[in-house]
Tab-separated table of C-alpha atoms and ligand atoms in Angstrom:
chain	number	residue	atom	x	y	z
A	76	MET	CA	-41.816	-68.668	-69.538
A	77	VAL	CA	-45.429	-68.351	-70.666
A	78	GLY	CA	-47.687	-65.323	-70.455
A	79	LYS	CA	-51.444	-65.309	-70.770
A	80	LEU	CA	-53.685	-67.998	-72.169
A	81	ASP	CA	-53.590	-66.904	-75.801
A	82	HIS	CA	-56.459	-69.043	-77.002
A	83	ILE	CA	-58.349	-72.297	-76.623
A	84	GLY	CA	-58.417	-74.462	-79.749
A	85	ILE	CA	-61.662	-76.360	-80.319
A	86	ALA	CA	-62.057	-78.997	-83.027
A	87	VAL	CA	-65.390	-78.799	-84.829
A	88	ALA	CA	-66.881	-80.862	-87.616
A	89	ASN	CA	-68.607	-77.917	-89.271
A	90	LEU	CA	-67.273	-74.427	-88.690
A	91	ASP	CA	-70.298	-72.481	-89.914
A	92	GLU	CA	-72.699	-74.584	-87.853
A	93	SER	CA	-70.537	-74.289	-84.722
A	94	LEU	CA	-70.132	-70.552	-85.144
A	95	LYS	CA	-73.875	-70.061	-84.784
A	96	PHE	CA	-73.703	-71.307	-81.201
A	97	TYR	CA	-70.847	-69.000	-80.210
A	98	THR	CA	-72.246	-65.911	-81.959
A	99	ASP	CA	-76.043	-66.280	-81.890
A	100	ILE	CA	-76.378	-68.042	-78.536
A	101	LEU	CA	-73.365	-66.914	-76.488
A	102	GLY	CA	-73.211	-63.518	-78.177
A	103	MET	CA	-69.518	-63.638	-78.985
A	104	GLU	CA	-68.120	-61.682	-81.900
A	105	LEU	CA	-66.485	-63.329	-84.882
A	106	HIS	CA	-63.205	-61.569	-85.625
A	107	GLY	CA	-62.522	-63.370	-88.862
A	108	THR	CA	-61.713	-66.699	-90.421
A	109	GLU	CA	-58.569	-67.949	-92.079
A	110	THR	CA	-57.467	-71.087	-93.891
A	111	VAL	CA	-54.058	-72.367	-92.836
A	112	ALA	CA	-53.103	-74.708	-95.673
A	113	GLU	CA	-50.048	-76.141	-93.917
A	114	GLN	CA	-52.182	-77.384	-91.027
A	115	LYS	CA	-55.159	-78.303	-93.212
A	116	VAL	CA	-57.579	-76.214	-91.183
A	117	ARG	CA	-60.048	-73.416	-91.501
A	118	VAL	CA	-59.975	-71.333	-88.347
A	119	ALA	CA	-62.417	-68.846	-86.811
A	120	PHE	CA	-61.371	-66.406	-84.075
A	121	LEU	CA	-63.718	-65.288	-81.326
A	122	PRO	CA	-62.070	-63.013	-78.764
A	123	VAL	CA	-63.449	-63.237	-75.249
A	124	GLY	CA	-62.006	-61.185	-72.414
A	125	ASP	CA	-58.233	-61.427	-72.485
A	126	THR	CA	-58.203	-64.578	-74.613
A	127	GLU	CA	-59.822	-66.141	-77.658
A	128	VAL	CA	-61.769	-69.157	-78.730
A	129	GLU	CA	-60.284	-70.650	-81.879
A	130	LEU	CA	-62.621	-72.980	-83.779
A	131	LEU	CA	-60.832	-75.415	-86.072
A	132	GLU	CA	-62.438	-77.259	-88.978
A	133	SER	CA	-60.406	-79.686	-91.027
A	134	THR	CA	-60.058	-79.002	-94.741
A	135	ASP	CA	-58.709	-82.501	-95.378
A	136	PRO	CA	-59.835	-85.938	-94.098
A	137	GLU	CA	-56.164	-86.708	-93.386
A	138	GLY	CA	-55.546	-83.484	-91.445
A	139	PRO	CA	-54.748	-83.417	-87.726
A	140	ILE	CA	-58.149	-81.990	-86.776
A	141	ALA	CA	-60.024	-84.638	-88.792
A	142	LYS	CA	-57.964	-87.319	-87.072
A	143	PHE	CA	-58.564	-85.777	-83.661
A	144	ILE	CA	-62.359	-85.790	-84.205
A	145	GLU	CA	-62.223	-89.332	-85.517
A	146	ALA	CA	-60.417	-90.488	-82.362
A	147	LYS	CA	-61.998	-88.335	-79.669
A	148	GLY	CA	-64.973	-86.499	-81.133
A	149	GLN	CA	-65.434	-82.747	-81.289
A	150	GLY	CA	-64.175	-80.677	-78.389
A	151	ILE	CA	-61.204	-78.913	-76.849
A	152	GLN	CA	-58.118	-79.855	-78.829
A	153	HIS	CA	-55.360	-77.630	-77.484
A	154	LEU	CA	-54.444	-74.754	-75.173
A	155	ALA	CA	-52.183	-72.000	-76.418
A	156	PHE	CA	-50.029	-69.840	-74.180
A	157	SER	CA	-48.322	-66.705	-75.379
A	158	VAL	CA	-44.560	-66.407	-75.115
A	159	PRO	CA	-42.461	-63.321	-75.797
A	160	ASP	CA	-39.701	-65.230	-77.624
A	161	ILE	CA	-40.676	-68.601	-79.052
A	162	GLU	CA	-37.170	-69.643	-80.140
A	163	ALA	CA	-35.875	-69.018	-76.617
A	164	ALA	CA	-38.832	-70.890	-75.094
A	165	LEU	CA	-38.250	-73.923	-77.346
A	166	ALA	CA	-34.535	-73.947	-76.557
A	167	GLU	CA	-35.303	-73.818	-72.837
A	168	LEU	CA	-37.841	-76.667	-73.083
A	169	LYS	CA	-35.461	-78.776	-75.109
A	170	ALA	CA	-32.717	-78.182	-72.551
A	171	LYS	CA	-35.149	-79.374	-69.860
A	172	GLY	CA	-35.789	-82.566	-71.800
A	173	ILE	CA	-39.368	-81.769	-72.801
A	174	ARG	CA	-40.487	-83.614	-75.909
A	175	LEU	CA	-41.585	-81.262	-78.685
A	176	ILE	CA	-43.710	-81.802	-81.776
A	177	ASP	CA	-42.162	-78.723	-83.378
A	178	GLU	CA	-38.485	-78.156	-82.768
A	179	LYS	CA	-38.755	-74.967	-84.799
A	180	PRO	CA	-41.633	-72.502	-84.868
A	181	ARG	CA	-44.012	-72.590	-87.801
A	182	TYR	CA	-46.610	-70.285	-89.192
A	183	GLY	CA	-49.943	-70.264	-87.392
A	184	ALA	CA	-53.264	-68.543	-87.880
A	185	GLY	CA	-53.252	-64.799	-87.399
A	186	GLY	CA	-49.606	-64.520	-88.469
A	187	ALA	CA	-48.329	-65.907	-85.168
A	188	LYS	CA	-45.245	-68.066	-84.776
A	189	ILE	CA	-46.372	-71.285	-83.111
A	190	ALA	CA	-44.993	-74.595	-81.875
A	191	PHE	CA	-46.605	-77.591	-80.196
A	192	LEU	CA	-45.321	-79.567	-77.217
A	193	HIS	CA	-45.853	-83.299	-77.261
A	194	PRO	CA	-48.890	-84.356	-75.154
A	195	LYS	CA	-46.799	-87.179	-73.678
A	196	ALA	CA	-44.623	-84.496	-72.068
A	197	THR	CA	-47.586	-82.549	-70.682
A	198	ASN	CA	-49.772	-85.199	-69.034
A	199	GLY	CA	-52.074	-85.473	-71.998
A	200	VAL	CA	-52.713	-81.850	-72.947
A	201	LEU	CA	-51.719	-80.589	-76.366
A	202	ILE	CA	-50.023	-77.275	-75.585
A	203	GLU	CA	-49.184	-74.667	-78.187
A	204	LEU	CA	-46.790	-71.800	-77.697
A	205	SER	CA	-47.639	-68.682	-79.637
A	206	GLN	CA	-45.634	-65.561	-80.336
A	207	ARG	CA	-47.672	-62.848	-81.967
A	208	GLY	CA	-46.321	-60.201	-84.301
B	264	LIG	ZN1	-54.045	-72.754	-81.657
């Protein structure tokens, strides 16, 4: 069903501060930032090898990233796997009885179609499916 690891989503309190570590210290390249209003996040993309680090800063104290940091602190928030056909993947998961956060795909950063699986169905890992352009 899933292809490569599309990206690793990391919740950060301050995007600009966190970026310095990834760019200045680790030498990764920033490939842009984007605000996704629907998810109340500002996102930075840092490609590495065949995947990407996605840094997520909340734009709203009530947003999911703010709540994640409040509960667990900064750190890895989700893993995203690429799928060729997200509607088909969601239908297959639903048929297998897997609990979904998103029954239908929504718009994600970078113009991808994304959907999250419920962590209760994945042994505690928030998993995102991503279908790119
Ligand atoms: Zn993501």
